[in-house]
């Protein structure tokens, strides 16, 4: 559980901050019923990363990769943003200089109303052509197992950043600005092992920000942050923005 005094310290820092950046991972959506990747019930317990989340896997067996994404799309379509997603969207409307960096591809932050957001690992509701590169939102359209581009007939792929692929430079620039200039960085529900996001807490810390982590478990970043609040995102995040 989060100790009362640590919670109070983070609340005070947030209340005094003009520039706030939030970094989220799968743990924030765990409270909405979306599976995380690592840990006891994580996706990587039953699926091998190298079979599904690399460009090589897609080249080898695009049908298998699309089957997995279609299964996840069906699952995520049944989920709603929780109190933590909603509290972050509310904070964006209150804070003059705010940026949300999410590693999540489920779109729940946008569903909750967040607009100032970089989805650095992509979005499961978008598809991209491997030929002409056009990206389309196809949330309401079921994806056939081997979808092809209506413009150039090349294979379509999920608009997701797989291991070994570079993140979009526009996103990296927005993240860099948000990390270099924030007064407070909140790191919520990420295991902190996947780079470059795993390095974001130390970037903000070195630039002088107050950094707080919210997670039921400790992570590789726990020792460098100013405060670790141990608990679930949906319980703790709404408390952070209540009046002091
Ligand atoms: C709760 C909770 C509750 C539970 N409330 N919390 C530098 C050093 C070493 C390696 C590299 C490096 N730079 C790049 C690499 C290679 C690689 C990498 O990082 N590998 C490491 C694993 C070692 N990175 C990349 O390839 C990245 N590309 C890149 O950097 O390009 C340049 C480059 C390439 C190659 C070499 C060098 C440079 C791309 C990374 C793309 C990651 N994509 C994925 C999968 C996409 C598939 C999909 O979603 O469809 O994105 S991996 C997967 O992990 C997914 C997630 O976004 C990401 C992070 O996971 P996250 O969110 O932290 O989830 P979990 O499950 O790990 O943790 C959940 C946490 O929640 C836990 O801590 C729980 O305790 C907590 N929790 N319930 C709050 N209720
Ligand atoms: Zn095309």
PDB file of C-alpha atoms and ligand atoms in Angstrom:
ATOM      1  CA  UNK A   1       0.000   0.000   0.000  1.00  0.00           C
ATOM      2  CA  UNK A   2       1.044   3.578  -0.565  1.00  0.00           C
ATOM      3  CA  UNK A   3       2.095   5.203   2.698  1.00  0.00           C
ATOM      4  CA  UNK A   4       0.011   8.275   3.530  1.00  0.00           C
ATOM      5  CA  UNK A   5       2.958  10.646   3.765  1.00  0.00           C
ATOM      6  CA  UNK A   6       4.410   9.641   0.388  1.00  0.00           C
ATOM      7  CA  UNK A   7       1.031  10.130  -1.216  1.00  0.00           C
ATOM      8  CA  UNK A   8       0.863  13.595   0.367  1.00  0.00           C
ATOM      9  CA  UNK A   9       4.334  14.499  -0.946  1.00  0.00           C
ATOM     10  CA  UNK A  10       3.376  13.562  -4.514  1.00  0.00           C
ATOM     11  CA  UNK A  11       0.076  15.438  -4.240  1.00  0.00           C
ATOM     12  CA  UNK A  12       1.899  18.569  -3.086  1.00  0.00           C
ATOM     13  CA  UNK A  13       4.439  18.339  -5.906  1.00  0.00           C
ATOM     14  CA  UNK A  14       1.648  17.946  -8.446  1.00  0.00           C
ATOM     15  CA  UNK A  15      -0.364  20.826  -7.007  1.00  0.00           C
ATOM     16  CA  UNK A  16       2.688  23.116  -7.262  1.00  0.00           C
ATOM     17  CA  UNK A  17       3.779  21.903 -10.719  1.00  0.00           C
ATOM     18  CA  UNK A  18       3.193  23.867 -13.902  1.00  0.00           C
ATOM     19  CA  UNK A  19       4.586  21.239 -16.236  1.00  0.00           C
ATOM     20  CA  UNK A  20       3.558  17.624 -15.741  1.00  0.00           C
ATOM     21  CA  UNK A  21       4.493  14.582 -17.804  1.00  0.00           C
ATOM     22  CA  UNK A  22       2.962  11.129 -17.324  1.00  0.00           C
ATOM     23  CA  UNK A  23       4.412   7.857 -18.638  1.00  0.00           C
ATOM     24  CA  UNK A  24       2.109   4.847 -18.619  1.00  0.00           C
ATOM     25  CA  UNK A  25       2.428   1.134 -19.336  1.00  0.00           C
ATOM     26  CA  UNK A  26       0.222  -1.936 -19.433  1.00  0.00           C
ATOM     27  CA  UNK A  27      -0.451  -1.825 -15.661  1.00  0.00           C
ATOM     28  CA  UNK A  28      -2.826   1.136 -16.023  1.00  0.00           C
ATOM     29  CA  UNK A  29      -5.006  -0.880 -18.399  1.00  0.00           C
ATOM     30  CA  UNK A  30      -4.749  -4.027 -16.256  1.00  0.00           C
ATOM     31  CA  UNK A  31      -7.419  -2.419 -14.084  1.00  0.00           C
ATOM     32  CA  UNK A  32      -9.685  -2.336 -17.165  1.00  0.00           C
ATOM     33  CA  UNK A  33      -9.078  -6.046 -17.788  1.00  0.00           C
ATOM     34  CA  UNK A  34      -6.475  -5.738 -20.567  1.00  0.00           C
ATOM     35  CA  UNK A  35      -3.689  -8.302 -20.004  1.00  0.00           C
ATOM     36  CA  UNK A  36      -0.173  -7.000 -19.285  1.00  0.00           C
ATOM     37  CA  UNK A  37       2.880  -8.478 -21.043  1.00  0.00           C
ATOM     38  CA  UNK A  38       5.076  -9.697 -18.196  1.00  0.00           C
ATOM     39  CA  UNK A  39       4.257 -11.208 -14.810  1.00  0.00           C
ATOM     40  CA  UNK A  40       2.052 -14.140 -13.784  1.00  0.00           C
ATOM     41  CA  UNK A  41      -0.911 -13.427 -16.109  1.00  0.00           C
ATOM     42  CA  UNK A  42       1.072 -11.578 -18.769  1.00  0.00           C
ATOM     43  CA  UNK A  43       0.782 -12.264 -22.508  1.00  0.00           C
ATOM     44  CA  UNK A  44       4.433 -13.326 -22.734  1.00  0.00           C
ATOM     45  CA  UNK A  45       3.659 -16.340 -20.451  1.00  0.00           C
ATOM     46  CA  UNK A  46       1.713 -17.981 -23.266  1.00  0.00           C
ATOM     47  CA  UNK A  47       3.155 -16.381 -26.394  1.00  0.00           C
ATOM     48  CA  UNK A  48       6.725 -15.987 -27.570  1.00  0.00           C
ATOM     49  CA  UNK A  49       7.773 -12.400 -28.361  1.00  0.00           C
ATOM     50  CA  UNK A  50       9.901 -13.574 -31.251  1.00  0.00           C
ATOM     51  CA  UNK A  51       6.926 -15.390 -32.859  1.00  0.00           C
ATOM     52  CA  UNK A  52       4.595 -12.384 -32.714  1.00  0.00           C
ATOM     53  CA  UNK A  53       6.129  -9.007 -31.984  1.00  0.00           C
ATOM     54  CA  UNK A  54       9.094  -8.691 -34.340  1.00  0.00           C
ATOM     55  CA  UNK A  55       9.288  -7.741 -38.031  1.00  0.00           C
ATOM     56  CA  UNK A  56      10.910 -11.129 -38.688  1.00  0.00           C
ATOM     57  CA  UNK A  57       7.887 -12.920 -37.183  1.00  0.00           C
ATOM     58  CA  UNK A  58       5.551 -10.971 -39.481  1.00  0.00           C
ATOM     59  CA  UNK A  59       7.687 -11.787 -42.522  1.00  0.00           C
ATOM     60  CA  UNK A  60       7.768 -15.471 -41.577  1.00  0.00           C
ATOM     61  CA  UNK A  61       4.088 -15.933 -40.715  1.00  0.00           C
ATOM     62  CA  UNK A  62       1.861 -12.852 -41.194  1.00  0.00           C
ATOM     63  CA  UNK A  63      -1.272 -14.961 -40.753  1.00  0.00           C
ATOM     64  CA  UNK A  64      -0.230 -16.043 -37.235  1.00  0.00           C
ATOM     65  CA  UNK A  65       0.635 -12.458 -36.275  1.00  0.00           C
ATOM     66  CA  UNK A  66      -2.700 -11.136 -37.617  1.00  0.00           C
ATOM     67  CA  UNK A  67      -4.564 -13.929 -35.751  1.00  0.00           C
ATOM     68  CA  UNK A  68      -2.958 -12.726 -32.518  1.00  0.00           C
ATOM     69  CA  UNK A  69      -3.757  -9.071 -33.181  1.00  0.00           C
ATOM     70  CA  UNK A  70      -7.335  -9.851 -34.179  1.00  0.00           C
ATOM     71  CA  UNK A  71      -7.772 -11.783 -30.925  1.00  0.00           C
ATOM     72  CA  UNK A  72      -6.401  -8.830 -28.951  1.00  0.00           C
ATOM     73  CA  UNK A  73      -8.563  -6.339 -30.862  1.00  0.00           C
ATOM     74  CA  UNK A  74     -11.668  -8.383 -30.007  1.00  0.00           C
ATOM     75  CA  UNK A  75     -10.631  -8.508 -26.353  1.00  0.00           C
ATOM     76  CA  UNK A  76      -9.761  -4.796 -26.067  1.00  0.00           C
ATOM     77  CA  UNK A  77     -13.001  -3.798 -27.855  1.00  0.00           C
ATOM     78  CA  UNK A  78     -14.869  -5.031 -24.764  1.00  0.00           C
ATOM     79  CA  UNK A  79     -12.811  -2.878 -22.327  1.00  0.00           C
ATOM     80  CA  UNK A  80     -13.411   0.617 -21.014  1.00  0.00           C
ATOM     81  CA  UNK A  81     -11.091   3.261 -19.572  1.00  0.00           C
ATOM     82  CA  UNK A  82     -10.888   3.072 -15.771  1.00  0.00           C
ATOM     83  CA  UNK A  83     -10.644   5.752 -13.066  1.00  0.00           C
ATOM     84  CA  UNK A  84      -6.897   6.159 -13.617  1.00  0.00           C
ATOM     85  CA  UNK A  85      -7.257   6.843 -17.371  1.00  0.00           C
ATOM     86  CA  UNK A  86     -10.063   9.292 -16.574  1.00  0.00           C
ATOM     87  CA  UNK A  87      -8.071  11.108 -13.872  1.00  0.00           C
ATOM     88  CA  UNK A  88      -5.164  11.603 -16.307  1.00  0.00           C
ATOM     89  CA  UNK A  89      -7.504  13.021 -18.961  1.00  0.00           C
ATOM     90  CA  UNK A  90      -8.918  15.397 -16.345  1.00  0.00           C
ATOM     91  CA  UNK A  91      -5.420  16.467 -15.301  1.00  0.00           C
ATOM     92  CA  UNK A  92      -4.591  17.369 -18.923  1.00  0.00           C
ATOM     93  CA  UNK A  93      -7.510  19.832 -18.940  1.00  0.00           C
ATOM     94  CA  UNK A  94      -6.317  21.436 -15.690  1.00  0.00           C
ATOM     95  CA  UNK A  95      -2.559  21.611 -16.242  1.00  0.00           C
ATOM     96  CA  UNK A  96      -1.200  24.381 -18.523  1.00  0.00           C
ATOM     97  CA  UNK A  97       1.717  22.302 -19.774  1.00  0.00           C
ATOM     98  CA  UNK A  98       0.953  18.603 -19.880  1.00  0.00           C
ATOM     99  CA  UNK A  99       2.119  15.611 -21.920  1.00  0.00           C
ATOM    100  CA  UNK A 100       1.177  11.932 -21.729  1.00  0.00           C
ATOM    101  CA  UNK A 101       3.551   9.298 -23.051  1.00  0.00           C
ATOM    102  CA  UNK A 102       1.980   5.865 -23.260  1.00  0.00           C
ATOM    103  CA  UNK A 103       3.506   2.552 -24.260  1.00  0.00           C
ATOM    104  CA  UNK A 104      -0.001   1.117 -24.525  1.00  0.00           C
ATOM    105  CA  UNK A 105      -1.511   0.348 -27.904  1.00  0.00           C
ATOM    106  CA  UNK A 106      -5.077  -0.162 -26.628  1.00  0.00           C
ATOM    107  CA  UNK A 107      -6.278   3.431 -27.174  1.00  0.00           C
ATOM    108  CA  UNK A 108      -7.938   3.609 -23.733  1.00  0.00           C
ATOM    109  CA  UNK A 109      -6.276   6.937 -22.899  1.00  0.00           C
ATOM    110  CA  UNK A 110      -7.860   8.540 -25.993  1.00  0.00           C
ATOM    111  CA  UNK A 111     -11.177   6.863 -25.155  1.00  0.00           C
ATOM    112  CA  UNK A 112     -10.950   8.546 -21.732  1.00  0.00           C
ATOM    113  CA  UNK A 113     -10.469  11.945 -23.413  1.00  0.00           C
ATOM    114  CA  UNK A 114      -6.671  12.379 -23.454  1.00  0.00           C
ATOM    115  CA  UNK A 115      -5.488  14.429 -26.428  1.00  0.00           C
ATOM    116  CA  UNK A 116      -1.957  15.519 -25.558  1.00  0.00           C
ATOM    117  CA  UNK A 117      -0.553  12.037 -25.929  1.00  0.00           C
ATOM    118  CA  UNK A 118       2.237  10.176 -27.710  1.00  0.00           C
ATOM    119  CA  UNK A 119       1.372   6.509 -28.281  1.00  0.00           C
ATOM    120  CA  UNK A 120       5.012   5.558 -28.675  1.00  0.00           C
ATOM    121  CA  UNK A 121       4.421   1.849 -29.455  1.00  0.00           C
ATOM    122  CA  UNK A 122       1.571   2.538 -31.887  1.00  0.00           C
ATOM    123  CA  UNK A 123      -2.134   1.816 -31.777  1.00  0.00           C
ATOM    124  CA  UNK A 124      -3.879  -1.510 -32.247  1.00  0.00           C
ATOM    125  CA  UNK A 125      -6.810   0.193 -34.041  1.00  0.00           C
ATOM    126  CA  UNK A 126      -4.572   1.434 -36.869  1.00  0.00           C
ATOM    127  CA  UNK A 127      -3.137  -0.488 -39.806  1.00  0.00           C
ATOM    128  CA  UNK A 128      -0.221   0.435 -42.042  1.00  0.00           C
ATOM    129  CA  UNK A 129       0.648  -0.601 -45.573  1.00  0.00           C
ATOM    130  CA  UNK A 130       4.005  -2.405 -45.891  1.00  0.00           C
ATOM    131  CA  UNK A 131       4.197  -1.015 -49.456  1.00  0.00           C
ATOM    132  CA  UNK A 132       3.016   2.604 -49.604  1.00  0.00           C
ATOM    133  CA  UNK A 133       3.189   3.250 -45.841  1.00  0.00           C
ATOM    134  CA  UNK A 134      -0.310   4.757 -45.553  1.00  0.00           C
ATOM    135  CA  UNK A 135      -1.726   4.512 -42.019  1.00  0.00           C
ATOM    136  CA  UNK A 136      -5.471   4.106 -41.502  1.00  0.00           C
ATOM    137  CA  UNK A 137      -7.757   3.918 -38.532  1.00  0.00           C
ATOM    138  CA  UNK A 138      -9.896   0.811 -38.904  1.00  0.00           C
ATOM    139  CA  UNK A 139     -11.381   0.405 -35.460  1.00  0.00           C
ATOM    140  CA  UNK A 140     -14.824  -0.608 -36.652  1.00  0.00           C
ATOM    141  CA  UNK A 141     -13.677  -2.829 -39.473  1.00  0.00           C
ATOM    142  CA  UNK A 142     -12.871  -6.517 -38.901  1.00  0.00           C
ATOM    143  CA  UNK A 143      -9.441  -7.291 -40.363  1.00  0.00           C
ATOM    144  CA  UNK A 144      -9.220 -10.292 -42.713  1.00  0.00           C
ATOM    145  CA  UNK A 145      -6.342 -12.671 -41.922  1.00  0.00           C
ATOM    146  CA  UNK A 146      -4.109 -11.450 -44.739  1.00  0.00           C
ATOM    147  CA  UNK A 147      -5.344  -7.918 -45.456  1.00  0.00           C
ATOM    148  CA  UNK A 148      -4.034  -6.136 -48.546  1.00  0.00           C
ATOM    149  CA  UNK A 149      -3.808  -2.457 -49.408  1.00  0.00           C
ATOM    150  CA  UNK A 150      -6.600  -1.088 -51.631  1.00  0.00           C
ATOM    151  CA  UNK A 151      -4.063   1.333 -53.204  1.00  0.00           C
ATOM    152  CA  UNK A 152      -0.976  -0.796 -53.903  1.00  0.00           C
ATOM    153  CA  UNK A 153      -2.081  -4.346 -52.972  1.00  0.00           C
ATOM    154  CA  UNK A 154       0.847  -4.849 -50.584  1.00  0.00           C
ATOM    155  CA  UNK A 155       0.255  -6.600 -47.254  1.00  0.00           C
ATOM    156  CA  UNK A 156      -1.158  -4.464 -44.436  1.00  0.00           C
ATOM    157  CA  UNK A 157       0.341  -4.743 -40.941  1.00  0.00           C
ATOM    158  CA  UNK A 158      -0.665  -3.561 -37.472  1.00  0.00           C
ATOM    159  CA  UNK A 159       0.545   0.008 -36.796  1.00  0.00           C
ATOM    160  CA  UNK A 160       2.571  -1.209 -33.820  1.00  0.00           C
ATOM    161  CA  UNK A 161       6.260  -0.813 -32.950  1.00  0.00           C
ATOM    162  CA  UNK A 162       7.755  -4.279 -32.707  1.00  0.00           C
ATOM    163  CA  UNK A 163      11.059  -5.217 -31.076  1.00  0.00           C
ATOM    164  CA  UNK A 164      14.007  -4.074 -33.128  1.00  0.00           C
ATOM    165  CA  UNK A 165      11.976  -1.351 -34.862  1.00  0.00           C
ATOM    166  CA  UNK A 166      12.615   2.325 -34.312  1.00  0.00           C
ATOM    167  CA  UNK A 167      10.072   4.562 -32.649  1.00  0.00           C
ATOM    168  CA  UNK A 168       8.661   7.432 -34.707  1.00  0.00           C
ATOM    169  CA  UNK A 169      10.986  10.435 -34.547  1.00  0.00           C
ATOM    170  CA  UNK A 170       8.107  12.903 -34.092  1.00  0.00           C
ATOM    171  CA  UNK A 171       7.048  10.955 -30.980  1.00  0.00           C
ATOM    172  CA  UNK A 172      10.626  10.759 -29.696  1.00  0.00           C
ATOM    173  CA  UNK A 173      11.015  14.528 -30.084  1.00  0.00           C
ATOM    174  CA  UNK A 174       7.745  15.208 -28.213  1.00  0.00           C
ATOM    175  CA  UNK A 175       8.828  12.808 -25.453  1.00  0.00           C
ATOM    176  CA  UNK A 176      12.242  14.364 -25.182  1.00  0.00           C
ATOM    177  CA  UNK A 177      10.738  17.856 -24.805  1.00  0.00           C
ATOM    178  CA  UNK A 178       8.192  16.637 -22.243  1.00  0.00           C
ATOM    179  CA  UNK A 179      10.860  14.841 -20.194  1.00  0.00           C
ATOM    180  CA  UNK A 180      13.445  17.627 -20.319  1.00  0.00           C
ATOM    181  CA  UNK A 181      11.012  20.346 -19.260  1.00  0.00           C
ATOM    182  CA  UNK A 182       8.623  18.791 -16.752  1.00  0.00           C
ATOM    183  CA  UNK A 183       8.484  19.691 -13.066  1.00  0.00           C
ATOM    184  CA  UNK A 184       6.966  16.298 -12.216  1.00  0.00           C
ATOM    185  CA  UNK A 185       7.052  12.955 -14.040  1.00  0.00           C
ATOM    186  CA  UNK A 186       4.597  10.248 -12.997  1.00  0.00           C
ATOM    187  CA  UNK A 187       5.541   6.725 -14.097  1.00  0.00           C
ATOM    188  CA  UNK A 188       2.490   4.481 -13.904  1.00  0.00           C
ATOM    189  CA  UNK A 189       2.162   0.720 -14.422  1.00  0.00           C
ATOM    190  CA  UNK A 190       5.246  -0.139 -16.422  1.00  0.00           C
ATOM    191  CA  UNK A 191       7.823  -2.831 -15.676  1.00  0.00           C
ATOM    192  CA  UNK A 192      10.496  -0.442 -16.973  1.00  0.00           C
ATOM    193  CA  UNK A 193      12.425  -3.005 -19.011  1.00  0.00           C
ATOM    194  CA  UNK A 194      11.660  -1.989 -22.593  1.00  0.00           C
ATOM    195  CA  UNK A 195      13.819   0.768 -24.084  1.00  0.00           C
ATOM    196  CA  UNK A 196      13.733   3.583 -24.890  1.00  0.00           C
ATOM    197  CA  UNK A 197      10.819   4.146 -22.424  1.00  0.00           C
ATOM    198  CA  UNK A 198      12.783   2.378 -19.663  1.00  0.00           C
ATOM    199  CA  UNK A 199      15.248   5.267 -19.763  1.00  0.00           C
ATOM    200  CA  UNK A 200      12.658   8.063 -19.534  1.00  0.00           C
ATOM    201  CA  UNK A 201      12.551   8.277 -15.705  1.00  0.00           C
ATOM    202  CA  UNK A 202      16.293   8.855 -15.538  1.00  0.00           C
ATOM    203  CA  UNK A 203      16.143  11.460 -18.349  1.00  0.00           C
ATOM    204  CA  UNK A 204      13.548  13.480 -16.386  1.00  0.00           C
ATOM    205  CA  UNK A 205      15.388  12.977 -13.102  1.00  0.00           C
ATOM    206  CA  UNK A 206      18.679  14.204 -14.565  1.00  0.00           C
ATOM    207  CA  UNK A 207      16.866  17.236 -16.005  1.00  0.00           C
ATOM    208  CA  UNK A 208      15.717  18.122 -12.466  1.00  0.00           C
ATOM    209  CA  UNK A 209      12.167  16.747 -12.334  1.00  0.00           C
ATOM    210  CA  UNK A 210      10.521  15.194  -9.299  1.00  0.00           C
ATOM    211  CA  UNK A 211       9.783  11.592 -10.344  1.00  0.00           C
ATOM    212  CA  UNK A 212       7.145   9.358  -8.758  1.00  0.00           C
ATOM    213  CA  UNK A 213       6.309   5.771  -9.642  1.00  0.00           C
ATOM    214  CA  UNK A 214       2.955   4.039  -9.152  1.00  0.00           C
ATOM    215  CA  UNK A 215       3.104   0.267  -9.324  1.00  0.00           C
ATOM    216  CA  UNK A 216       2.151  -2.659  -7.040  1.00  0.00           C
ATOM    217  CA  UNK A 217       5.686  -4.081  -7.574  1.00  0.00           C
ATOM    218  CA  UNK A 218       9.141  -2.620  -7.573  1.00  0.00           C
ATOM    219  CA  UNK A 219      10.876  -2.030 -10.922  1.00  0.00           C
ATOM    220  CA  UNK A 220      14.426  -1.298 -12.103  1.00  0.00           C
ATOM    221  CA  UNK A 221      13.542   2.417 -11.740  1.00  0.00           C
ATOM    222  CA  UNK A 222      12.288   2.199  -8.135  1.00  0.00           C
ATOM    223  CA  UNK A 223      15.702   3.033  -6.732  1.00  0.00           C
ATOM    224  CA  UNK A 224      16.121   6.181  -8.817  1.00  0.00           C
ATOM    225  CA  UNK A 225      12.679   7.757  -8.411  1.00  0.00           C
ATOM    226  CA  UNK A 226      11.924  10.226  -5.602  1.00  0.00           C
ATOM    227  CA  UNK A 227       8.837   8.368  -4.389  1.00  0.00           C
ATOM    228  CA  UNK A 228       7.454   4.889  -5.106  1.00  0.00           C
ATOM    229  CA  UNK A 229       3.748   4.534  -4.393  1.00  0.00           C
ATOM    230  CA  UNK A 230       2.945   0.844  -4.136  1.00  0.00           C
ATOM    231  CA  UNK A 231      -0.556   0.035  -5.272  1.00  0.00           C
ATOM    232  CA  UNK A 232      -2.912  -0.192  -8.217  1.00  0.00           C
ATOM    233  CA  UNK A 233      -3.291   2.642 -10.670  1.00  0.00           C
ATOM    234  CA  UNK A 234      -7.073   2.822 -10.441  1.00  0.00           C
ATOM    235  CA  UNK A 235      -6.895   3.243  -6.648  1.00  0.00           C
ATOM    236  CA  UNK A 236      -3.963   5.655  -6.418  1.00  0.00           C
ATOM    237  CA  UNK A 237      -4.026   7.874  -9.508  1.00  0.00           C
ATOM    238  CA  UNK A 238      -7.423   9.503  -8.794  1.00  0.00           C
ATOM    239  CA  UNK A 239      -6.239  10.321  -5.232  1.00  0.00           C
ATOM    240  CA  UNK A 240      -3.219  12.213  -6.542  1.00  0.00           C
ATOM    241  CA  UNK A 241      -5.284  14.970  -8.097  1.00  0.00           C
ATOM    242  CA  UNK A 242      -7.841  15.414  -5.326  1.00  0.00           C
ATOM    243  CA  UNK A 243      -7.560  18.780  -3.572  1.00  0.00           C
ATOM    244  CA  UNK A 244      -4.878  18.676  -0.852  1.00  0.00           C
TER     245      UNK A 244
HETATM  246  C1  LIG B   1       0.146  -2.388 -12.387  1.00  0.00           C
HETATM  247  C2  LIG B   1      -1.092  -2.914 -12.168  1.00  0.00           C
HETATM  248  C3  LIG B   1      -2.049  -2.019 -11.716  1.00  0.00           C
HETATM  249  C4  LIG B   1       0.080  -4.525 -12.852  1.00  0.00           C
HETATM  250  N1  LIG B   1      -1.726  -0.740 -11.516  1.00  0.00           N
HETATM  251  N2  LIG B   1       0.524  -1.166 -12.210  1.00  0.00           N
HETATM  252  C5  LIG B   1      18.758  -0.378 -24.989  1.00  0.00           C
HETATM  253  C6  LIG B   1      19.187  -1.364 -24.140  1.00  0.00           C
HETATM  254  C7  LIG B   1      18.766  -2.687 -24.302  1.00  0.00           C
HETATM  255  C8  LIG B   1      17.898  -3.027 -25.327  1.00  0.00           C
HETATM  256  C9  LIG B   1      17.454  -2.057 -26.162  1.00  0.00           C
HETATM  257  C10 LIG B   1      17.881  -0.762 -26.003  1.00  0.00           C
HETATM  258  N3  LIG B   1      17.269   0.014 -26.954  1.00  0.00           N
HETATM  259  C11 LIG B   1      16.482  -0.786 -27.700  1.00  0.00           C
HETATM  260  C12 LIG B   1      16.585  -2.057 -27.252  1.00  0.00           C
HETATM  261  C13 LIG B   1      15.863  -3.218 -27.816  1.00  0.00           C
HETATM  262  C14 LIG B   1      14.429  -3.312 -27.359  1.00  0.00           C
HETATM  263  C15 LIG B   1      14.408  -3.502 -25.837  1.00  0.00           C
HETATM  264  O1  LIG B   1      14.145  -2.603 -25.074  1.00  0.00           O
HETATM  265  N4  LIG B   1      14.627  -4.698 -25.383  1.00  0.00           N
HETATM  266  C16 LIG B   1      14.586  -4.973 -23.935  1.00  0.00           C
HETATM  267  C17 LIG B   1      13.457  -5.969 -23.651  1.00  0.00           C
HETATM  268  C18 LIG B   1      15.935  -5.396 -23.490  1.00  0.00           C
HETATM  269  N5  LIG B   1      13.676  -2.112 -27.734  1.00  0.00           N
HETATM  270  C19 LIG B   1      13.190  -1.963 -28.951  1.00  0.00           C
HETATM  271  O2  LIG B   1      13.393  -2.798 -29.828  1.00  0.00           O
HETATM  272  C20 LIG B   1      12.424  -0.699 -29.260  1.00  0.00           C
HETATM  273  N6  LIG B   1      12.959  -0.090 -30.418  1.00  0.00           N
HETATM  274  C21 LIG B   1      14.060   0.711 -30.400  1.00  0.00           C
HETATM  275  O3  LIG B   1      14.544   1.102 -29.363  1.00  0.00           O
HETATM  276  O4  LIG B   1      14.543   1.017 -31.645  1.00  0.00           O
HETATM  277  C22 LIG B   1      15.922   1.411 -31.754  1.00  0.00           C
HETATM  278  C23 LIG B   1      16.793   0.174 -31.533  1.00  0.00           C
HETATM  279  C24 LIG B   1      16.431  -1.047 -32.060  1.00  0.00           C
HETATM  280  C25 LIG B   1      17.224  -2.190 -31.820  1.00  0.00           C
HETATM  281  C26 LIG B   1      18.361  -2.095 -31.028  1.00  0.00           C
HETATM  282  C27 LIG B   1      18.705  -0.865 -30.484  1.00  0.00           C
HETATM  283  C28 LIG B   1      17.916   0.281 -30.742  1.00  0.00           C
HETATM  284  C29 LIG B   1      10.963  -1.045 -29.592  1.00  0.00           C
HETATM  285  C30 LIG B   1      10.230  -1.584 -28.441  1.00  0.00           C
HETATM  286  C31 LIG B   1       8.820  -1.979 -28.873  1.00  0.00           C
HETATM  287  C32 LIG B   1       8.077  -2.665 -27.757  1.00  0.00           C
HETATM  288  N7  LIG B   1       6.859  -3.175 -28.221  1.00  0.00           N
HETATM  289  C33 LIG B   1       6.010  -3.932 -27.297  1.00  0.00           C
HETATM  290  C34 LIG B   1       5.144  -4.961 -28.012  1.00  0.00           C
HETATM  291  C35 LIG B   1       4.283  -4.509 -29.040  1.00  0.00           C
HETATM  292  C36 LIG B   1       3.325  -5.633 -29.290  1.00  0.00           C
HETATM  293  C37 LIG B   1       1.926  -5.201 -28.999  1.00  0.00           C
HETATM  294  O5  LIG B   1       1.591  -4.581 -27.993  1.00  0.00           O
HETATM  295  O6  LIG B   1       1.154  -5.550 -29.833  1.00  0.00           O
HETATM  296  O7  LIG B   1       5.264  -3.010 -26.507  1.00  0.00           O
HETATM  297  S1  LIG B   1       6.869  -4.913 -26.117  1.00  0.00           S
HETATM  298  C38 LIG B   1       5.687  -4.724 -24.841  1.00  0.00           C
HETATM  299  O8  LIG B   1       6.425  -4.204 -23.716  1.00  0.00           O
HETATM  300  C39 LIG B   1       4.712  -3.630 -25.324  1.00  0.00           C
HETATM  301  C40 LIG B   1       4.735  -2.685 -24.130  1.00  0.00           C
HETATM  302  O9  LIG B   1       4.373  -1.393 -24.539  1.00  0.00           O
HETATM  303  C41 LIG B   1       6.143  -2.799 -23.624  1.00  0.00           C
HETATM  304  C42 LIG B   1       6.314  -2.364 -22.182  1.00  0.00           C
HETATM  305  O10 LIG B   1       5.603  -3.176 -21.329  1.00  0.00           O
HETATM  306  P1  LIG B   1       4.904  -2.553 -20.039  1.00  0.00           P
HETATM  307  O11 LIG B   1       3.886  -1.591 -20.465  1.00  0.00           O
HETATM  308  O12 LIG B   1       5.921  -2.091 -19.085  1.00  0.00           O
HETATM  309  O13 LIG B   1       4.114  -3.846 -19.498  1.00  0.00           O
HETATM  310  P2  LIG B   1       4.629  -5.035 -18.556  1.00  0.00           P
HETATM  311  O14 LIG B   1       3.676  -6.151 -18.716  1.00  0.00           O
HETATM  312  O15 LIG B   1       6.041  -5.338 -18.777  1.00  0.00           O
HETATM  313  O16 LIG B   1       4.529  -4.426 -17.090  1.00  0.00           O
HETATM  314  C43 LIG B   1       3.302  -4.112 -16.490  1.00  0.00           C
HETATM  315  C44 LIG B   1       3.594  -3.410 -15.180  1.00  0.00           C
HETATM  316  O17 LIG B   1       2.358  -3.016 -14.610  1.00  0.00           O
HETATM  317  C45 LIG B   1       4.288  -4.289 -14.135  1.00  0.00           C
HETATM  318  O18 LIG B   1       5.362  -3.562 -13.547  1.00  0.00           O
HETATM  319  C46 LIG B   1       3.200  -4.542 -13.077  1.00  0.00           C
HETATM  320  O19 LIG B   1       3.724  -4.646 -11.740  1.00  0.00           O
HETATM  321  C47 LIG B   1       2.362  -3.307 -13.222  1.00  0.00           C
HETATM  322  N8  LIG B   1       0.979  -3.469 -12.862  1.00  0.00           N
HETATM  323  N9  LIG B   1      -1.031  -4.293 -12.465  1.00  0.00           N
HETATM  324  C48 LIG B   1      -0.441  -0.347 -11.764  1.00  0.00           C
HETATM  325  N10 LIG B   1      -3.286  -2.489 -11.438  1.00  0.00           N
HETATM  326 ZN1  LIG B   2      -0.305   0.446 -49.982  1.00  0.00          ZN
END
